[in-house]
Tab-separated table of C-alpha atoms in Angstrom:
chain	number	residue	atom	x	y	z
A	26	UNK	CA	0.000	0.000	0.000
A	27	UNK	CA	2.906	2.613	1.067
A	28	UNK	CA	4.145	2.015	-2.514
A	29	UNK	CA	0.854	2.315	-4.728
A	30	UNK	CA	0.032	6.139	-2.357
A	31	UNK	CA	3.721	6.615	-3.478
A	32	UNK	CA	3.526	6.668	-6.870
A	33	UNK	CA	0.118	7.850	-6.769
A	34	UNK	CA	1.548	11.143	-5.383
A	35	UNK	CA	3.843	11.046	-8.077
A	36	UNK	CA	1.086	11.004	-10.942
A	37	UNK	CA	-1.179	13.979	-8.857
A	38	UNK	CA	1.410	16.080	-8.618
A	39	UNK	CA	2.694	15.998	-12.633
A	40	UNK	CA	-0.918	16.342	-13.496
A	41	UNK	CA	-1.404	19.579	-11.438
A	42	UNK	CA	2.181	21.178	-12.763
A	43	UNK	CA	0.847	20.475	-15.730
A	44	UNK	CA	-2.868	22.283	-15.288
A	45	UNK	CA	-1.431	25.211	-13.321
A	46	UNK	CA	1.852	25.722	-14.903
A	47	UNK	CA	3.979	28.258	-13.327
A	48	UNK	CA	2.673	32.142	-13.429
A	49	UNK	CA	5.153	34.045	-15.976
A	50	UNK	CA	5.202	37.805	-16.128
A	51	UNK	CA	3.679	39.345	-19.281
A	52	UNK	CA	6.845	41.030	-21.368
A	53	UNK	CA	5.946	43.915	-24.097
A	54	UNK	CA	8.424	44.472	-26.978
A	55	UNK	CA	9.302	48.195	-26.895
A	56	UNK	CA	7.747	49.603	-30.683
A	57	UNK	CA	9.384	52.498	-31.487
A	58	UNK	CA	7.238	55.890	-32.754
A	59	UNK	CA	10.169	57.965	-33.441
A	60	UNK	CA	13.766	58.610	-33.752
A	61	UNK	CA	15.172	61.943	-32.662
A	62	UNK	CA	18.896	62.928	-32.061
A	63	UNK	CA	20.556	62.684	-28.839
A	64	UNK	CA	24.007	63.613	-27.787
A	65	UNK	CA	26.332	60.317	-28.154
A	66	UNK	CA	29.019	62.292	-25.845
A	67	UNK	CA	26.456	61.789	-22.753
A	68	UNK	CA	26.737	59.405	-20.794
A	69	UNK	CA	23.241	59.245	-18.984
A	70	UNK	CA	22.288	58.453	-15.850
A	71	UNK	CA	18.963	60.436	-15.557
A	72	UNK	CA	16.172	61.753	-17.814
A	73	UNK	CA	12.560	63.481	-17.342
A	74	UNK	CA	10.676	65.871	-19.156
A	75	UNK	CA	8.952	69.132	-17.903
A	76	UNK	CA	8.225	71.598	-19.263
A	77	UNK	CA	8.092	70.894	-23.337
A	78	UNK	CA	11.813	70.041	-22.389
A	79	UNK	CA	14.272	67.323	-21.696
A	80	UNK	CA	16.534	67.652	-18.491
A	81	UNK	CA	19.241	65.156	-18.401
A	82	UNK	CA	22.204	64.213	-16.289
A	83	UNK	CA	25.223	62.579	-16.755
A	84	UNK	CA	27.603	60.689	-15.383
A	85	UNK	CA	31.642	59.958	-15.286
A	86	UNK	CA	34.201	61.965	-13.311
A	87	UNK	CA	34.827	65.126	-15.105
A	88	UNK	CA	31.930	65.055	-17.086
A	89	UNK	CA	29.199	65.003	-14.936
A	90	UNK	CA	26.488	67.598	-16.911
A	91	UNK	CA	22.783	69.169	-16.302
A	92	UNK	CA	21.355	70.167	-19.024
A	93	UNK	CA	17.853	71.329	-20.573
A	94	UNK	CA	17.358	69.529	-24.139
A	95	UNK	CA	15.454	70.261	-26.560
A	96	UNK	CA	13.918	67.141	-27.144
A	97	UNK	CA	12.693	67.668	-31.134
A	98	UNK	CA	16.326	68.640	-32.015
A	99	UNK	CA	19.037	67.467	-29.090
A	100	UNK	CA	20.057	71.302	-28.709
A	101	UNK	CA	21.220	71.911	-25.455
A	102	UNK	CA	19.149	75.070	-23.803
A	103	UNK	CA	21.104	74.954	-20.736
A	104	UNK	CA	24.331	73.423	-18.971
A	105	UNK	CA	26.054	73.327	-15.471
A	106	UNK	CA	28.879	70.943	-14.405
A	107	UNK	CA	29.777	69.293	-11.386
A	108	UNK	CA	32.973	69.773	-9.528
A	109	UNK	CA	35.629	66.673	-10.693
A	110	UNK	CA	35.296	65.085	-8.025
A	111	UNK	CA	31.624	64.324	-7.694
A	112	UNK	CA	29.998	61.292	-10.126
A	113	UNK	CA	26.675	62.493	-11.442
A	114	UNK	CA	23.465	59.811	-11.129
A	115	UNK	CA	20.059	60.148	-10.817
A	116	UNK	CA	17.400	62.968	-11.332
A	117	UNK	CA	14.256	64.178	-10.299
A	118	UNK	CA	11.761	66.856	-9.772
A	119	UNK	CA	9.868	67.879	-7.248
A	120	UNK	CA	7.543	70.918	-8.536
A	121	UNK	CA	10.026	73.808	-9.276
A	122	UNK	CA	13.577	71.965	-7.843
A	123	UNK	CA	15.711	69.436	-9.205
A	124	UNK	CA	17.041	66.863	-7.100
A	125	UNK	CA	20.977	65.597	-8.388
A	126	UNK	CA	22.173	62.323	-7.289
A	127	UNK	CA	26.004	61.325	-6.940
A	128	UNK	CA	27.286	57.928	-7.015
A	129	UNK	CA	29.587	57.666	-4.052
A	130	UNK	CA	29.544	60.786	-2.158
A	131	UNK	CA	26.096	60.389	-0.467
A	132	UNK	CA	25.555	63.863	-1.348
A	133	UNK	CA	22.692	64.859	-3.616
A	134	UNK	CA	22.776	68.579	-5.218
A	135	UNK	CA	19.172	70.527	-4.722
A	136	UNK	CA	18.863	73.166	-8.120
A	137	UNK	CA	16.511	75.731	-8.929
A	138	UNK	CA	14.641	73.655	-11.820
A	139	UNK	CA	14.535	77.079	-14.184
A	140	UNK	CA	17.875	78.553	-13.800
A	141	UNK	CA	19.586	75.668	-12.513
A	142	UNK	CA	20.990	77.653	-9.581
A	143	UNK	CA	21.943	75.603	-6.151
A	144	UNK	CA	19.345	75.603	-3.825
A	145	UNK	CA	20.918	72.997	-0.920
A	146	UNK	CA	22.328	69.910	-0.640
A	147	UNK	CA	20.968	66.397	0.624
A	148	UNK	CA	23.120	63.499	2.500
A	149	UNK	CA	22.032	59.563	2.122
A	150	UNK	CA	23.852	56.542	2.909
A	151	UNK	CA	25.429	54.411	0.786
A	152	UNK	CA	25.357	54.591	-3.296
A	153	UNK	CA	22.977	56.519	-5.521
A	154	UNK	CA	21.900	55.487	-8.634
A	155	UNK	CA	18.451	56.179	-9.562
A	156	UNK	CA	15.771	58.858	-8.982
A	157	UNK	CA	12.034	59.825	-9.226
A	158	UNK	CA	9.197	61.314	-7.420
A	159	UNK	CA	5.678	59.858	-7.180
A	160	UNK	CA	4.117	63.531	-5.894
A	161	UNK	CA	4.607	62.830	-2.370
A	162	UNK	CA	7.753	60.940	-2.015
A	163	UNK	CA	11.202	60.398	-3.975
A	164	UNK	CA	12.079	57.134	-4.600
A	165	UNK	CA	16.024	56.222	-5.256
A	166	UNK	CA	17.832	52.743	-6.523
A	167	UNK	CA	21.352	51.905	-4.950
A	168	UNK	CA	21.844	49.048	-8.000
A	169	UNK	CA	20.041	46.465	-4.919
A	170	UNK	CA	16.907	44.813	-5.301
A	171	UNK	CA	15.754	47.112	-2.659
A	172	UNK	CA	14.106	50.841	-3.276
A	173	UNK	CA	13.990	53.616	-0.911
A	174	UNK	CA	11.243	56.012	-0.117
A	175	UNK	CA	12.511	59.393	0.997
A	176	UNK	CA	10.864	62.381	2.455
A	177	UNK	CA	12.543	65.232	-0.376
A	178	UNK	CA	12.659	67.901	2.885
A	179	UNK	CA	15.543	65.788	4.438
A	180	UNK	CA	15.874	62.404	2.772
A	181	UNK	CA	14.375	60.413	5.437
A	182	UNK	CA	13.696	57.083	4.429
A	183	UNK	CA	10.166	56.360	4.673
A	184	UNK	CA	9.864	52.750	3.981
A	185	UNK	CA	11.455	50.550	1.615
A	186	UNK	CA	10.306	48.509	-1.263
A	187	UNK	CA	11.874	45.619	-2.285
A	188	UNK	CA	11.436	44.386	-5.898
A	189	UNK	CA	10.805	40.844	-6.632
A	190	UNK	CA	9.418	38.930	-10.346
A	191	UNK	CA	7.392	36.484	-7.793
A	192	UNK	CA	9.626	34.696	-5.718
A	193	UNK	CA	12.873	36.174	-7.160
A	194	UNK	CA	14.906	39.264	-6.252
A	195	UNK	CA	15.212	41.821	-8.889
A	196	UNK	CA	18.454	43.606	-8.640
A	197	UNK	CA	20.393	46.460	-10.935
A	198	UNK	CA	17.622	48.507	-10.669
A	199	UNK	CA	18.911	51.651	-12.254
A	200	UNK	CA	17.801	55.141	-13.492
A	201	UNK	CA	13.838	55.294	-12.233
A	202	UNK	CA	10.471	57.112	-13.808
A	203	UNK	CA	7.262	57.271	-12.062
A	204	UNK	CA	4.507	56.694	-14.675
A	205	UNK	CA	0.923	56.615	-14.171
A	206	UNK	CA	1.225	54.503	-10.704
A	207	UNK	CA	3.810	52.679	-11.722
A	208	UNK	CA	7.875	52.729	-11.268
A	209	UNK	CA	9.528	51.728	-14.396
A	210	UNK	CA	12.863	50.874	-14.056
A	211	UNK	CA	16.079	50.385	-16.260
A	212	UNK	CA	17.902	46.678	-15.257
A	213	UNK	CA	21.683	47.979	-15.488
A	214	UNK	CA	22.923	45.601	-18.372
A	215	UNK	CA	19.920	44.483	-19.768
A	216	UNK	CA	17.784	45.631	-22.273
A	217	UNK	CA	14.802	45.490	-20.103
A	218	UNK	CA	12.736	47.422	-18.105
A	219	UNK	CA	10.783	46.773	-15.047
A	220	UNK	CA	7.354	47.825	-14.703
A	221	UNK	CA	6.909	47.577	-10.629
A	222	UNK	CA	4.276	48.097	-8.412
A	223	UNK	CA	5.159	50.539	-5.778
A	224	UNK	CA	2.840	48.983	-3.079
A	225	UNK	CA	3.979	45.588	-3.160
A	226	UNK	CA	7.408	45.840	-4.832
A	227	UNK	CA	5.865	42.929	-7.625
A	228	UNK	CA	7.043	43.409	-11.136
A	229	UNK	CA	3.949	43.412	-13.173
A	230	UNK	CA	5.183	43.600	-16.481
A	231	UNK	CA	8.540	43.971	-18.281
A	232	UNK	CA	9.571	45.983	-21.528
A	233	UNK	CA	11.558	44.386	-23.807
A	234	UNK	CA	14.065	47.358	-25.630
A	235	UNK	CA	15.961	44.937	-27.724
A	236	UNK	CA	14.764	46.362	-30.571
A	237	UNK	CA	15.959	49.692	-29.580
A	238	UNK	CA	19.645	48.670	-29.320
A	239	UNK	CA	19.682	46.968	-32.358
A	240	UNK	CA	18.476	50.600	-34.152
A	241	UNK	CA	21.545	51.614	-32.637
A	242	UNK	CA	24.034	48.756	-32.951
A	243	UNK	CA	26.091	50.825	-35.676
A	244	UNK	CA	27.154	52.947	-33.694
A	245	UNK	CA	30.503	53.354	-31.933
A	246	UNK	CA	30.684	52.875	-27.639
A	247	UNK	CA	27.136	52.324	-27.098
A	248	UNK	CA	26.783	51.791	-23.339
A	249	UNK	CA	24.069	50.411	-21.957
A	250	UNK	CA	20.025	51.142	-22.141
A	251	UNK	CA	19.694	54.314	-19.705
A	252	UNK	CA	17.271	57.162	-18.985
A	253	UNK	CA	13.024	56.692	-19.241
A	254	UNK	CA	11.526	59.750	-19.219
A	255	UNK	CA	7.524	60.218	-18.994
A	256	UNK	CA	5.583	63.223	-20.821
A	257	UNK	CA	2.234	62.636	-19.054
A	258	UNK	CA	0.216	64.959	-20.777
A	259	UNK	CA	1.397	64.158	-24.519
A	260	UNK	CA	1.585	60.509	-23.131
A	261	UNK	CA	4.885	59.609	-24.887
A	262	UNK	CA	7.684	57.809	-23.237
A	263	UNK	CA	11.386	58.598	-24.000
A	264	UNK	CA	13.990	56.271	-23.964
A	265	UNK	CA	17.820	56.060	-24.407
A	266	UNK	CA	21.042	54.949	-23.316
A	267	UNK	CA	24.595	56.071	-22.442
A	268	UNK	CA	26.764	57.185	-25.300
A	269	UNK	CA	23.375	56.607	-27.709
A	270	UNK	CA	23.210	58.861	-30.532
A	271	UNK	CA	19.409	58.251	-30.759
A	272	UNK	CA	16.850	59.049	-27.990
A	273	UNK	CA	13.368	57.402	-28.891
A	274	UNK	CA	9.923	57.817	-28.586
A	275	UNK	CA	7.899	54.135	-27.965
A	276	UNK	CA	4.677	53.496	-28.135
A	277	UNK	CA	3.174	53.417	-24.502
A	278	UNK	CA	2.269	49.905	-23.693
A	279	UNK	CA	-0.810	49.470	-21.535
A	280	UNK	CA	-1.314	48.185	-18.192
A	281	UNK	CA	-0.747	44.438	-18.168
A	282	UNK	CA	-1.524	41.952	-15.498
A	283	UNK	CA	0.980	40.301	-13.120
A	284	UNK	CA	0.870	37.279	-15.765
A	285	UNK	CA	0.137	36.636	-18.988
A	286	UNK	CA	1.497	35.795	-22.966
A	287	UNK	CA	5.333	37.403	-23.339
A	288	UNK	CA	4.311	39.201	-26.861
């Protein structure tokens, strides 16, 4: 008998892996709308839009940049530099102020978001990476699975949201965007993004960009897929990468469900 309830355990449990296989996350290919020209001498680390305008920063010791950019034409409006010894990251506004990550320093630079002129400064532990602001809170990556919530009139950590695609850690998370409830987030070396829900941390979709490296795989010292920025009220969604000489426009993929056909 202890043998025939054996291998009848065997048989149940094949039969139900096989009527509830295991949940997958539903992946969207990224479909480009346009091509416009962006500097291939940046080397971004952050990217919104506000104000009909791009506002980028960059990275790299020595050539760590703000600038306004005209999105339509890549013209740079406006430009300040950090000092050489500061490593620029992340970016993010918060009504009329920018908010300037650096890698190492735990410092982050406070700027007037019209003139660009320094406002205050901001001290965090450990690395910054990425940044964005969900109109209460700003929410930065350290390249860990784990996000932090911070309070922009000190940088209190609020709480902290650790990503996961079900029951696995998702880590790299790089350069941020807040759009429409959602944190999208560039995977450092990957060509995907994660879509994540900023309640529970889950990953509820993913963006495959493939397609937008392989528009630029001519090109000389591509870096890696970098910088999402969201125009909410034209509802287009910018994307492009360090040392890219192309920054596109995608068609915005809708909300998808925590599983579902890759497509």
């Amino acid at each position: 008998m202890p043998r025939f309830f054996s291998l009848l355990a065997v048989i149940l449990t094949a039969l139900l892996s096989t009527a509830c296989p295991a949940q997958t996350t539903a992946t969207n290919t990224a479909r480009i709308a346009a091509q416009l020209p962006h500097d291939a001498s940046a080397f971004t680390q952050g990217l919104l839009f506000y104000d009909g305008a791009l506002f980028e920063s960059t990275g790299k010791y020595g050539h760590s940049r703000l600038r306004r950019v005209n999105p339509d034409t890549g013209a740079i409006d406006r430009q300040i530099s950090l000092p050489r010894r500061y490593f620029g990251e992340g970016l993010a506004r918060v009504d009329d102020r920018l908010f300037w990550l650096t890698w190492r320093a735990g410092r982050a630079f406070v700027l007037d978001a019209n003139t660009f002129e320094q406002l205050g400064t901001r001290r965090y532990d450990g690395e910054g990476w990425g940044l964005t602001y969900d109109g209460h809170h700003l929410i930065m990556s350290d390249g860990s699975a784990t996000l932090r919530v911070l309070d922009p009139a000190d940088f209190t950590v609020v709480r902290r949201i650790d990503v996961h695609d079900h029951d696995r850690a998702v880590d790299k998370l790089n350069e941020l965007e807040y759009i429409d409830g959602e944190i999208w987030a560039n995977i450092w070396y990957s060509d995907r993004i994660a879509r994540i829900d900023p309640d529970s941390g889950d990953v509820v979709a993913w963006l495959d960009a493939r397609a937008l490296r392989d528009a630029v795989a001519g090109s000389d010292d591509i870096n890696v897929l970098n910088g999402i920025a969201w125009d909410a009220e034209g509802e287009r969604v910018y994307l492009t990468g360090k040392y890219w000489p192309t920054l596109f426009i995608i068609e915005r993929p809708g909300r998808e469900a925590s599983t579902g056909e890759a497509r």
